[in-house]
Coordinates of C-alpha atoms in Angstrom, one line a residue:
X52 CA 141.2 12.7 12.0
X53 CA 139.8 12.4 15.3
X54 CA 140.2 8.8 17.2
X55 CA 136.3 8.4 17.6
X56 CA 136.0 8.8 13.7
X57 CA 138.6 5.9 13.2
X58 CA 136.8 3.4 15.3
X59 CA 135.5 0.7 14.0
X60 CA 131.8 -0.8 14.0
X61 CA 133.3 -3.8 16.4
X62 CA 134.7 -1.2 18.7
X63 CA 132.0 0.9 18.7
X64 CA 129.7 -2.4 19.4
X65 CA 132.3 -3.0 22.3
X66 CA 132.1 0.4 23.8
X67 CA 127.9 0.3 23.8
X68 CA 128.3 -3.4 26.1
X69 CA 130.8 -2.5 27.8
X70 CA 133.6 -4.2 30.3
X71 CA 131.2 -5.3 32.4
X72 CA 129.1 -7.9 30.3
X73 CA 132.6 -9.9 29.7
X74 CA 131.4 -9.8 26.5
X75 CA 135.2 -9.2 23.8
X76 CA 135.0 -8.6 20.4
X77 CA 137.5 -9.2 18.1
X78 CA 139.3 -6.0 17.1
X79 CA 140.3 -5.1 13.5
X80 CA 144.1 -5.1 13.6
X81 CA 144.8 -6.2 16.8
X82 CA 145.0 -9.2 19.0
X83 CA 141.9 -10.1 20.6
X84 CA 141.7 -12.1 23.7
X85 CA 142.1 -15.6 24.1
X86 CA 138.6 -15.1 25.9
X87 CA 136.8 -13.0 23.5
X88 CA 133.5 -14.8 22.5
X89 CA 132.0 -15.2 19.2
X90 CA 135.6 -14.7 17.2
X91 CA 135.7 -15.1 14.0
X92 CA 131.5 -15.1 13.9
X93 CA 131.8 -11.8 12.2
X94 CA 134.2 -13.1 9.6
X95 CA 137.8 -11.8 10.7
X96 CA 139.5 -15.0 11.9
X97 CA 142.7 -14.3 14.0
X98 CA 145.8 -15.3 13.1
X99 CA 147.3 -18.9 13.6
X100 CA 143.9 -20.2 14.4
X101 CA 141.5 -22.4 12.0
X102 CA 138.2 -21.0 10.8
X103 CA 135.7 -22.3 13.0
X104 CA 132.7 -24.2 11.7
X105 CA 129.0 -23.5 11.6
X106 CA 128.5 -25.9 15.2
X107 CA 131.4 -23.3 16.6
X108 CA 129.5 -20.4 15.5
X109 CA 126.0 -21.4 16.2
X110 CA 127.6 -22.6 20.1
X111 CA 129.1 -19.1 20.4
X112 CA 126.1 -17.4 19.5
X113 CA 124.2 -19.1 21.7
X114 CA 126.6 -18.6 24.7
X115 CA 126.3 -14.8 23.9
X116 CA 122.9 -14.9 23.7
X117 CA 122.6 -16.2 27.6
X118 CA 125.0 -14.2 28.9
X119 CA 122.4 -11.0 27.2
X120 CA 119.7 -12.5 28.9
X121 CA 121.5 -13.1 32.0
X122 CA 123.1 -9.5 32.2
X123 CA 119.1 -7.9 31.4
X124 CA 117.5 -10.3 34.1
X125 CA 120.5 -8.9 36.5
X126 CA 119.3 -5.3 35.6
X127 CA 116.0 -5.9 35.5
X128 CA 115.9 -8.1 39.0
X129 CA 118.2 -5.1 40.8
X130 CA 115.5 -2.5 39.4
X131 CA 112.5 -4.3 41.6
X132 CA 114.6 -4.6 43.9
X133 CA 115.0 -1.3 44.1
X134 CA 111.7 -0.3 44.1
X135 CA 110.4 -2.5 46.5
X136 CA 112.9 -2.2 49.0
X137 CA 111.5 -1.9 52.7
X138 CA 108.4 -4.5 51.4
X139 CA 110.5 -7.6 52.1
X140 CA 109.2 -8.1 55.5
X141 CA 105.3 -7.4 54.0
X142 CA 103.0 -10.7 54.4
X143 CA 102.8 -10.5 50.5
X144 CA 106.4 -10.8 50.1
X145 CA 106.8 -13.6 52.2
X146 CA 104.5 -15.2 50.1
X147 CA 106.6 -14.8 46.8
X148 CA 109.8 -15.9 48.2
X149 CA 108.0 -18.8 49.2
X150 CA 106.8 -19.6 45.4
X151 CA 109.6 -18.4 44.2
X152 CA 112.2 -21.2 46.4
X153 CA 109.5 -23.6 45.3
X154 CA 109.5 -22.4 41.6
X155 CA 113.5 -22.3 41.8
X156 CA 113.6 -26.1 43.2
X157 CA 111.6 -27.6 40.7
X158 CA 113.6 -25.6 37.6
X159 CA 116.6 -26.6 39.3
X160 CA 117.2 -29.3 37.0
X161 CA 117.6 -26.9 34.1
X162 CA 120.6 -25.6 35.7
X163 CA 123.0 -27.4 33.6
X164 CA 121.7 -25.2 30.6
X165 CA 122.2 -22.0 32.1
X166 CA 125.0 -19.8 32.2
X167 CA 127.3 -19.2 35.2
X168 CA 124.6 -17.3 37.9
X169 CA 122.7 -20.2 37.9
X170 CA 119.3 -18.8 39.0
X171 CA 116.5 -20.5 37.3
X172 CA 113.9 -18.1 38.4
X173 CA 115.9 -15.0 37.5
X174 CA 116.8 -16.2 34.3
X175 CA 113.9 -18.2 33.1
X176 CA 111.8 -15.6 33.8
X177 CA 113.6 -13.2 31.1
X178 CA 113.4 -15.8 28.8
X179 CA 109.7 -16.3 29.0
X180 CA 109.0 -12.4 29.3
X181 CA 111.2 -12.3 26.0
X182 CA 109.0 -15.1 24.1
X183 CA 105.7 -13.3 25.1
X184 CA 107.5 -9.7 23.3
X185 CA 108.2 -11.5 20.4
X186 CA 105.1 -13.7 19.9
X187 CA 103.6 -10.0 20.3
X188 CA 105.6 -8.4 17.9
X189 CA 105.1 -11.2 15.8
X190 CA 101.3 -11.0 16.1
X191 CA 100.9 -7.0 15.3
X192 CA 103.6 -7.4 12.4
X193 CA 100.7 -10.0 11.0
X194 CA 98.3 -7.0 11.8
X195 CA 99.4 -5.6 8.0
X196 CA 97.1 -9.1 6.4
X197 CA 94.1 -9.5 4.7
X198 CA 91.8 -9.9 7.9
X199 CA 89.6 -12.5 8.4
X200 CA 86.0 -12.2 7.2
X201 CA 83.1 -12.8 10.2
X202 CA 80.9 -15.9 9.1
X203 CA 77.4 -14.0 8.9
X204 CA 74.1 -14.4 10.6
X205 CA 71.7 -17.1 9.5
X206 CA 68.7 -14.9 7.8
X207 CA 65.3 -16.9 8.9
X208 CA 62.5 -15.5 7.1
X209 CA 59.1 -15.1 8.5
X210 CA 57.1 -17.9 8.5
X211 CA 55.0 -19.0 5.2
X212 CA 54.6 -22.6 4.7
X213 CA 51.6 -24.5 3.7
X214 CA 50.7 -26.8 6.7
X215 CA 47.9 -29.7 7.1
X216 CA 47.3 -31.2 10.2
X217 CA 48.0 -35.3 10.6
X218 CA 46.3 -37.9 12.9
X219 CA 47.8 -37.2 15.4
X220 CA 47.5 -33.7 15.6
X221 CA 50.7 -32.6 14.7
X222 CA 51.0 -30.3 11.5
X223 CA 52.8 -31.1 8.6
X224 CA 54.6 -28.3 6.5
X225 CA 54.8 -28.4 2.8
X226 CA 55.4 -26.7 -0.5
X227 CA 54.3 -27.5 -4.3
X228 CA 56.0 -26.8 -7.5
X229 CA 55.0 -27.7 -10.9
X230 CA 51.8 -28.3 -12.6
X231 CA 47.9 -28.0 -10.4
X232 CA 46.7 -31.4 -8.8
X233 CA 43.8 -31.6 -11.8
X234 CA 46.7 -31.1 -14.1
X235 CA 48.9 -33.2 -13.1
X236 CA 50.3 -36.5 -15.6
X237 CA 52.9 -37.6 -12.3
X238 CA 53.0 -36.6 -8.6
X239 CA 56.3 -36.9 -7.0
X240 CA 57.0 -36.1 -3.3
X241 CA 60.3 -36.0 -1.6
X242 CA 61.4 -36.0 1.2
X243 CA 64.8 -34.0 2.0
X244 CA 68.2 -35.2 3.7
X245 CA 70.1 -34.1 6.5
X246 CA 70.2 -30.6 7.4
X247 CA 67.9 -29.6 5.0
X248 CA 64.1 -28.2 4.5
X249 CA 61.0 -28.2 2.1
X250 CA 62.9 -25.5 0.2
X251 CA 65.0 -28.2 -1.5
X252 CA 63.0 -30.4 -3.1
X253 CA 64.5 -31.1 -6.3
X254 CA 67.5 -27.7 -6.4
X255 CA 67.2 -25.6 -9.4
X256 CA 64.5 -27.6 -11.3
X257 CA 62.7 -25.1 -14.0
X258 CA 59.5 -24.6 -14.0
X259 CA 58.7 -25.0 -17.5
X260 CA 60.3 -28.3 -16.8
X261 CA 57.9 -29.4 -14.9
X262 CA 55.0 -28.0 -17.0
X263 CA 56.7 -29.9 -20.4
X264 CA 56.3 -33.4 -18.3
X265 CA 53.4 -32.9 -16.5
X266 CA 54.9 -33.1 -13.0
X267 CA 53.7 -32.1 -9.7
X268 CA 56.4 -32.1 -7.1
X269 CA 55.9 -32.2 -3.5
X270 CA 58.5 -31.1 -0.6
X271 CA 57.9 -31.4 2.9
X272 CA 59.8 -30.8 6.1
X273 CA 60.7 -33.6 7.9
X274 CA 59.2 -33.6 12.3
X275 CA 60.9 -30.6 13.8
X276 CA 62.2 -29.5 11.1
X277 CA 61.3 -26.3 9.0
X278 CA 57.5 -25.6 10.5
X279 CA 56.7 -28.9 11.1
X280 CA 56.2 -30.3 14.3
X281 CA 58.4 -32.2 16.3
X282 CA 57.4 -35.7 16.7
X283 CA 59.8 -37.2 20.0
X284 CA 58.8 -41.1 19.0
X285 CA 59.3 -41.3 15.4
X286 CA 60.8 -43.8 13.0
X287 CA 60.7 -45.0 9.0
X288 CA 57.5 -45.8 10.0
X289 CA 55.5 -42.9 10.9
X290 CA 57.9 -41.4 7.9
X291 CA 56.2 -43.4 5.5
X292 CA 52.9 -43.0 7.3
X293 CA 53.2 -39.0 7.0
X294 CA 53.8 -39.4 3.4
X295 CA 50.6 -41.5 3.1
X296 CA 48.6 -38.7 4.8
X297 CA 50.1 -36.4 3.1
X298 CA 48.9 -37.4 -0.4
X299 CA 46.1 -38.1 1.1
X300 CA 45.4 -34.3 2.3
X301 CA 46.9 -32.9 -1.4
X302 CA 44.3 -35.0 -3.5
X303 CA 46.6 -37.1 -5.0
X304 CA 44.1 -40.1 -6.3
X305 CA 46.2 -42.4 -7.3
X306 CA 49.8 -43.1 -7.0
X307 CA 53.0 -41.3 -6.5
X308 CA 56.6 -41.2 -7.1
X309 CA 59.0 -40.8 -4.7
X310 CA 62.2 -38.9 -4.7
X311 CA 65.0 -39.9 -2.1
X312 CA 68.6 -37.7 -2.6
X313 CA 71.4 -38.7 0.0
X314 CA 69.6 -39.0 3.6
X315 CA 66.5 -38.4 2.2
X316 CA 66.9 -41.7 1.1
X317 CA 66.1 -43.4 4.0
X318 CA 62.9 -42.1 3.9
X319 CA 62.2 -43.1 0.3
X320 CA 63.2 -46.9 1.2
X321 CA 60.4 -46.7 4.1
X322 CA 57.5 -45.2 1.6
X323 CA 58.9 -48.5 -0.5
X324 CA 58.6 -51.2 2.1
X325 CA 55.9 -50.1 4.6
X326 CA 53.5 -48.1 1.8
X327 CA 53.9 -50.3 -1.4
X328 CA 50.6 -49.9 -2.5
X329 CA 50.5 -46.4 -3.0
X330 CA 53.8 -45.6 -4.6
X331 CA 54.7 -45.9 -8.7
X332 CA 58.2 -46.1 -8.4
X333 CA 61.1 -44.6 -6.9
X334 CA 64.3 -42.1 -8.4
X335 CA 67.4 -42.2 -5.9
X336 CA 70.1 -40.0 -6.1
X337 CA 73.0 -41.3 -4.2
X338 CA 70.8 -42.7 -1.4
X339 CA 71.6 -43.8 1.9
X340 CA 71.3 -47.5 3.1
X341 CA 71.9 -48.5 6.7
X342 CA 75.7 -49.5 7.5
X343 CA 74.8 -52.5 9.6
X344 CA 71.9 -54.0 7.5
X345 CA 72.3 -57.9 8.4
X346 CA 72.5 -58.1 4.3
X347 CA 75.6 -56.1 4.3
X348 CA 78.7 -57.9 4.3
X349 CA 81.9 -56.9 6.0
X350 CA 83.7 -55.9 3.1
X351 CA 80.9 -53.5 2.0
X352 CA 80.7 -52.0 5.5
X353 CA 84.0 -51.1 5.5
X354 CA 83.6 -49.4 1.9
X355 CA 80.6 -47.2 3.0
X356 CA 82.9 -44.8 5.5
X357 CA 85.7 -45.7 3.5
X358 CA 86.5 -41.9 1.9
X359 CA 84.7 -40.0 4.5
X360 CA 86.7 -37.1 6.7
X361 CA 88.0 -38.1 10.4
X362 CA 85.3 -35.8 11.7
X363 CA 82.8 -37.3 10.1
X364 CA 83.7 -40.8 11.1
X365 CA 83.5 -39.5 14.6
X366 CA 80.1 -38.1 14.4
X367 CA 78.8 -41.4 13.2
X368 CA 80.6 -43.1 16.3
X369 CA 79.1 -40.7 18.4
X370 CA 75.3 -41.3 16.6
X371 CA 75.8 -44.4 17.4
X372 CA 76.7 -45.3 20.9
X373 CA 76.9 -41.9 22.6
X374 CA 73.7 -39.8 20.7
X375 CA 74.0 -37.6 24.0
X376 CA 77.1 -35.3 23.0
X377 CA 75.8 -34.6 19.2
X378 CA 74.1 -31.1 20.3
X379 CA 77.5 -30.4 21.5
X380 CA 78.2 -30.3 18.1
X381 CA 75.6 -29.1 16.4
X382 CA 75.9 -25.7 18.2
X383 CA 79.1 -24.8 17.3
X384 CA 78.2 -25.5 14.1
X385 CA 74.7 -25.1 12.0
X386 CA 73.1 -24.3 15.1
X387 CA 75.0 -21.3 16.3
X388 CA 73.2 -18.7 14.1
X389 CA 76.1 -18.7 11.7
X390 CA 76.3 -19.3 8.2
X391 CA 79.0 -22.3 7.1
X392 CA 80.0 -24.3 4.5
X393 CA 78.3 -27.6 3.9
X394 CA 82.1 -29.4 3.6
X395 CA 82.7 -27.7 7.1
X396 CA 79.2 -28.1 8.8
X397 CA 79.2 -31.9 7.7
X398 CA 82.1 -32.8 7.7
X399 CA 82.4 -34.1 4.4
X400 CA 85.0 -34.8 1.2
X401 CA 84.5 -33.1 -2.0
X402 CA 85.6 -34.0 -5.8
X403 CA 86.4 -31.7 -8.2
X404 CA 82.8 -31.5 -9.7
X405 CA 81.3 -30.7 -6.2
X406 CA 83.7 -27.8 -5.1
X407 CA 83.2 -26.1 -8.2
X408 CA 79.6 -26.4 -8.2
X409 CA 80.0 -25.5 -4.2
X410 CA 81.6 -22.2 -5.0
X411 CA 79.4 -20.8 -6.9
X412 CA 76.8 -17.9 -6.1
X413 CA 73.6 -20.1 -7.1
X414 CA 74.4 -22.8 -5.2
X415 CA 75.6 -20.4 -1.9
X416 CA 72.2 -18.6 -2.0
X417 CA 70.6 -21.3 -2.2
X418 CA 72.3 -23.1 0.9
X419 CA 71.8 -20.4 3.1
X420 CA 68.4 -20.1 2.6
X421 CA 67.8 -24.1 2.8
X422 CA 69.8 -24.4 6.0
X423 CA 68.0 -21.0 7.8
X424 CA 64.9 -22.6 6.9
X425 CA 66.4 -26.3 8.4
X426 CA 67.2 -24.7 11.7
X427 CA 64.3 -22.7 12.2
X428 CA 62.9 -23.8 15.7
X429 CA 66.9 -23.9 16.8
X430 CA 66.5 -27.6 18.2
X431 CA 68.8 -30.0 18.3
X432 CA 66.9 -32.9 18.8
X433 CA 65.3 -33.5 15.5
X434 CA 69.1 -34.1 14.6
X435 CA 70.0 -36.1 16.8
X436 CA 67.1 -38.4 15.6
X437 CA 68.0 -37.6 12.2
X438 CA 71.1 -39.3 12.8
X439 CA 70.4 -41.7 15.1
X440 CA 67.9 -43.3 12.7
X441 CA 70.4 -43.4 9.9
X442 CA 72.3 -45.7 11.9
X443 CA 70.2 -48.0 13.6
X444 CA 68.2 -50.4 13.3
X445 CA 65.4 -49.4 10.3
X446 CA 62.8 -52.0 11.2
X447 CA 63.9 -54.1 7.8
X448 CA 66.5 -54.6 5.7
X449 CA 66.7 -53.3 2.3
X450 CA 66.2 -57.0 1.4
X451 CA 62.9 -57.0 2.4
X452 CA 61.5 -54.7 -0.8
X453 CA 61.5 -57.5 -2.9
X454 CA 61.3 -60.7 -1.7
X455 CA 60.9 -64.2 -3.8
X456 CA 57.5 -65.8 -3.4
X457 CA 57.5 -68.4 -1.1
X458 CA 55.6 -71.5 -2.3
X459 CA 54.7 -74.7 -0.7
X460 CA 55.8 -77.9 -3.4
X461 CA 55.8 -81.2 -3.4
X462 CA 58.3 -83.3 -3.7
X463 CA 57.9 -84.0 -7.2
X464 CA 57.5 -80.0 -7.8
X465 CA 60.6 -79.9 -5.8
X466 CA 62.7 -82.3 -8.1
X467 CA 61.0 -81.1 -11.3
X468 CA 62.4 -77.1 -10.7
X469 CA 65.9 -78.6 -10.5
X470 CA 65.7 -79.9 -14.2
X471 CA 63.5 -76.6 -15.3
X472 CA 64.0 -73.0 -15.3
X473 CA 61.2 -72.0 -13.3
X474 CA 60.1 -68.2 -13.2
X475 CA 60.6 -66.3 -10.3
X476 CA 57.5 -64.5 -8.7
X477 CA 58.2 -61.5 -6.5
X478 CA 56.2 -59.7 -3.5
X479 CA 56.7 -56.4 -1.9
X480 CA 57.4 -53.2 -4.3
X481 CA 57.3 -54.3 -7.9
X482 CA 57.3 -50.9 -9.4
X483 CA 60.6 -49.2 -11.1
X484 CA 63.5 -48.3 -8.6
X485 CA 65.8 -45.9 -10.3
X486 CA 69.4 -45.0 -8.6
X487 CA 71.6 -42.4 -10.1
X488 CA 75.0 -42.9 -8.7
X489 CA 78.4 -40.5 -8.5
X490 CA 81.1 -42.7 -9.4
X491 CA 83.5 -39.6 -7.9
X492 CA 80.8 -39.1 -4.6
X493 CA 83.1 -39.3 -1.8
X494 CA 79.8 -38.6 1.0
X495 CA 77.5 -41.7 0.2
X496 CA 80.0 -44.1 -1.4
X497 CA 79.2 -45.9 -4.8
X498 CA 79.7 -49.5 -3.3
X499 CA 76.1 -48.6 -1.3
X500 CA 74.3 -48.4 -4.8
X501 CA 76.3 -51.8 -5.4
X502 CA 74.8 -53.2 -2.4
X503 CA 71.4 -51.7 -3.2
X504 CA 71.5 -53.3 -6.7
X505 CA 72.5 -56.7 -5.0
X506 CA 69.6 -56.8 -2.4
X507 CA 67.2 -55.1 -4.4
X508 CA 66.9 -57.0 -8.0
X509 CA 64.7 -54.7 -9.6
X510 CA 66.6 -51.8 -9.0
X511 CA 68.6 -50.4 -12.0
X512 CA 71.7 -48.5 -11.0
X513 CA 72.8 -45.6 -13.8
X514 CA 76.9 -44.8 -13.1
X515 CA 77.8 -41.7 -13.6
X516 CA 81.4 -40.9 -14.5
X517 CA 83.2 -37.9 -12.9
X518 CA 80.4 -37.2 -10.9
X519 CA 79.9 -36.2 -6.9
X520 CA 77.2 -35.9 -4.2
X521 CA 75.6 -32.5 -5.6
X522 CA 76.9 -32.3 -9.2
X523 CA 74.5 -34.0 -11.0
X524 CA 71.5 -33.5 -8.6
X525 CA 71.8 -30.0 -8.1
X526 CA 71.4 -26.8 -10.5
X527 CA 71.7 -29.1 -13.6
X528 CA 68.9 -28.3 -16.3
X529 CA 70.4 -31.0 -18.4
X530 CA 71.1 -34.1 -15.7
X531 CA 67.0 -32.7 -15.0
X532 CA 65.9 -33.4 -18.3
X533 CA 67.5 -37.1 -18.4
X534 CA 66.1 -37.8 -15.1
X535 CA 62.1 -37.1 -16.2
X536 CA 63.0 -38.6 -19.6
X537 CA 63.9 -41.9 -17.8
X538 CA 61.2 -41.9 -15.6
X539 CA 58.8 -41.0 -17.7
X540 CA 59.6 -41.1 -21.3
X541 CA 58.3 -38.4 -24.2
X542 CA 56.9 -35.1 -22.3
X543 CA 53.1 -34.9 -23.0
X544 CA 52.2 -32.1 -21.1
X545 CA 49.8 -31.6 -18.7
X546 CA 46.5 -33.6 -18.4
X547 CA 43.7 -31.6 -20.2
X548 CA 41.1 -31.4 -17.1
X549 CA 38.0 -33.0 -18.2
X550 CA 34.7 -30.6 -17.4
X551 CA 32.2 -31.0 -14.8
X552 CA 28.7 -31.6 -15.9
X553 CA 27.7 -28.3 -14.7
X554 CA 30.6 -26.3 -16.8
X555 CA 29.5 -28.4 -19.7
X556 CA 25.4 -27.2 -19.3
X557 CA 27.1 -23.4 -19.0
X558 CA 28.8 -24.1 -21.4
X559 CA 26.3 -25.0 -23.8
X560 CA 24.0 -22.2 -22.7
X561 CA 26.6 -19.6 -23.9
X562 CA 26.5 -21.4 -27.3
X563 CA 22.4 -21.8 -28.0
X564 CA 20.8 -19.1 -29.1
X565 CA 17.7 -18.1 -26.8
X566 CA 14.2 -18.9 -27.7
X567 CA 13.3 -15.4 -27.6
X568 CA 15.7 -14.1 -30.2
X569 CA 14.5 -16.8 -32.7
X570 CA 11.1 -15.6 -32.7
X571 CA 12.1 -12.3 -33.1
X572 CA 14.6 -12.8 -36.3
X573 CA 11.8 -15.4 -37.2
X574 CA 9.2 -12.5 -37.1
X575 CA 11.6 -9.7 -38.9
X576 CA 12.4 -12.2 -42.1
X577 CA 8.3 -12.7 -42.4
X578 CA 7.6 -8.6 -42.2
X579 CA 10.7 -8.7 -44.9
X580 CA 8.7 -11.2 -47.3

């Protein structure tokens, strides 16, 4: 048997570095050198000497490891060398050598890591070019995964809205759902939340819902929104005033409800305080109330952004003091012509109820055409005034819906209401304030209904157990049928449109015979006789 076929793996390892390296390992039945590095890494352990332990090994791999590096940075350095001999005197090389004493001094501390050579350009150099290899090999074995899907476009469809024109001269867009306005037993108009559109309104109520009730539901888009005009000085003011004239324009006579979900809410409280006279009552879903109402005490501050996301936390620091950076913001997110997540765009925490509902393919369709439809004119500064206005100051407190009539007594008045039970009178909005309230929403937290109910006496608050943000507003043909049920008790259908005077002359004409044709029957029965 030849010699080459008798070798070893650990002499044919040794013959492929070489002498050169100073590199030894250990040899199967001989005696390897007291120099040798590594020995007894690869199991064999010489004789007389202890079995080294896992620091030992993980030292003397290390050691081999630098003297590797150090022996390729050697060959690698001598092959530019090499090829750019002569250019050593070039202006360009001067340069480098420059850099490169500098770069050496300021590694120099690192010298006590290195092996023997001691050249921190040389050998940190390799090291870093070997990192980059392997962060590259890395990155095209990860080449093999599932790749990453491209969020898609925002679709915005062409425009369609209804639109009437205000005061002021701005136009107003809107959109109707339900039963006709001479039909109609209830009128309800809502105003949507944050990042949001006409298209909303009440999501994935049935028509024939709103025919077994009665209902007419209005949705509008809020100033710069959808394709209604931007108004730069608004507030809950002109909110509530735009609601007026907007009634006003769709022929609703009497009064209306109004429906405030989540920001929209804000906008509901307004139409409460500043329009009392015209509104019939009021259903809140999870409805916003401002964070630094003087009412509010400290403890129930707190609780309001108690469960929200960092992110979000920081967007309402930002709304607050420094407005200025939000469109920095908004374009990366829902205004960059991409579609996104709610949870992602808004930076908010989901339960279990609202992922699911989240996920699914009616809810998703219906997002993306809501938000399209939000972001239509691409601005950020109905947004920013959006969220400005949720935290600042509203103009009045929550407070001021209801307020105990003030009376000037006597004295005697004065002494005799101490000994008797007098009945409280009320001014300000004294119709029905209803607030459905997630008891698992981790966006508008439940202690804000709490406070609502505490300011607000003739709210009543309706807990709902295990439920979020969306769940029970959203897509929910039974949580819909409670909601009318409670507002409005027994369905009874549409109104039956009473008839004009002139449909009820046609009318009659159709019925009674014409003269004529009696006198001519009249006439036939005589020739008959």
């Amino acid at each position: 048997m030849s010699a080459a076929a008798t070798m070893t793996w650990h002499e044919d390892l040794a013959t492929l570095v070489g002498d050169t390296t100073g590199v030894r390992l250990p040899v199967a039945g001989g005696d390897a050198p007291a120099a040798a590095v590594g020995a007894g890494w690869y199991g064999e352990e010489e004789e007389g000497r202890a079995e080294e332990g896992w620091a030992q090994q993980a030292k003397g791999f290390a050691e081999s490891t630098a003297e590797m590096l150090r022996e390729l940075g050697r060959g690698l350095w001598d092959v530019a060398a090499q090829s750019l001999a002569g250019a050593e005197d070039s202006e360009l090389a001067r340069r480098l050598r420059k850099r490169a004493k500098a770069t050496g001094k300021r590694l120099s501390f690192m010298n006590e890591y290195l092996p023997e050579e001691r050249d921190p350009v040389r050998c940190w150099l390799i090291v870093a070019a070997v990192a980059f290899v392997t962060l590259l090999v890395l990155g095209v074995g990860s080449s093999d995964e599932t790749p990453v899907e491209l969020p898609k476009k925002l679709i915005i469809s062409p425009p369609s809205a209804n639109r009437i024109q205000l005061p002021d001269g701005r136009h107003l867009a809107y959109e109707e759902q339900g039963v006709s306005a001479d039909r109609a037993r209830f009128s309800l108009i809502a105003p949507h939340s944050f990042l949001s559109s006409r298209l909303a309104g009440i999501p994935g109520i049935r028509a024939s819902l709103l025919e077994e009730f009665g209902v007419r539901l209005v949705t509008y888009d809020l100033p710069g929104f959808g394709e209604s005009d931007p108004h730069p000085g608004r507030n809950l003011n002109s909110s509530a005033l735009d609601m007026l004239h907007l009634a006003d324009a769709l022929d609703i006579p009497d009064k209306f409800w109004v429906v405030g979900y989540s920001g929209g809410g804000m906008h509901a409280w307004s139409a409460l305080h500043y329009i009392p006279d015209r509104v019939a009552g009021a259903a809140m879903f999870a409805p916003m109330a401002n964070p630094y109402d003087s009412k509010m005490t400290k403890e129930e501050r707190h609780k309001t952004w108690d469960r929200w996301s960092t992110k979000r936390k920081l967007m309402h620091i930002l709304a607050r003091r420094f407005p200025s950076l939000l469109p920095l913001f908004y374009r990366q997110s829902f205004l960059s012509g991409k579609q996104g997540q709610p949870e992602s765009w808004l930076s908010l925490s989901l339960g279990k109820k609202d992922k699911t509902l989240l996920e699914g393919p009616e809810f998703n369709a219906f997002w993306e055409r809501n938000v399209a439809e939000s972001v239509r004119q691409g601005d950020a500064r109905p947004f920013v005034q959006e969220a400005v206005l949720q935290v600042s100051d509203w103009g009045f407190s929550l407070s001021d819906i209801q307020m105990q009539k003030k009376e000037d007594r006597g004295f005697f008045e004065l002494i005799k209401s101490l000994f008797n039970q007098v009945e409280r009178e009320w001014v300000g909005f004294l119709g029905p304030i209803h607030i459905w309230q997630g008891m698992d929403d981790r966006v508008v937290s439940p202690s804000v209904a709490e406070f609502a109910r505490r300011v607000v006496p003739g709210a009543t608050v309706h807990k709902l157990l295990d439920e979020g943000h969306f769940s029970y507003f959203c897509f929910c043909d039974e949580c819909h049928r409670q909601i009318f049920s409670t507002l409005f008790g027994i369905p009874q259908g549409p109104i039956d449109p009473v008839p004009q005077p002139g449909e009820v002359a046609s009318e009659l004409a159709e019925e009674t015979p014409a003269p004529d044709n009696l006198a001519e029957e009249e006439q036939g029965n005589s020739s008959l006789a």
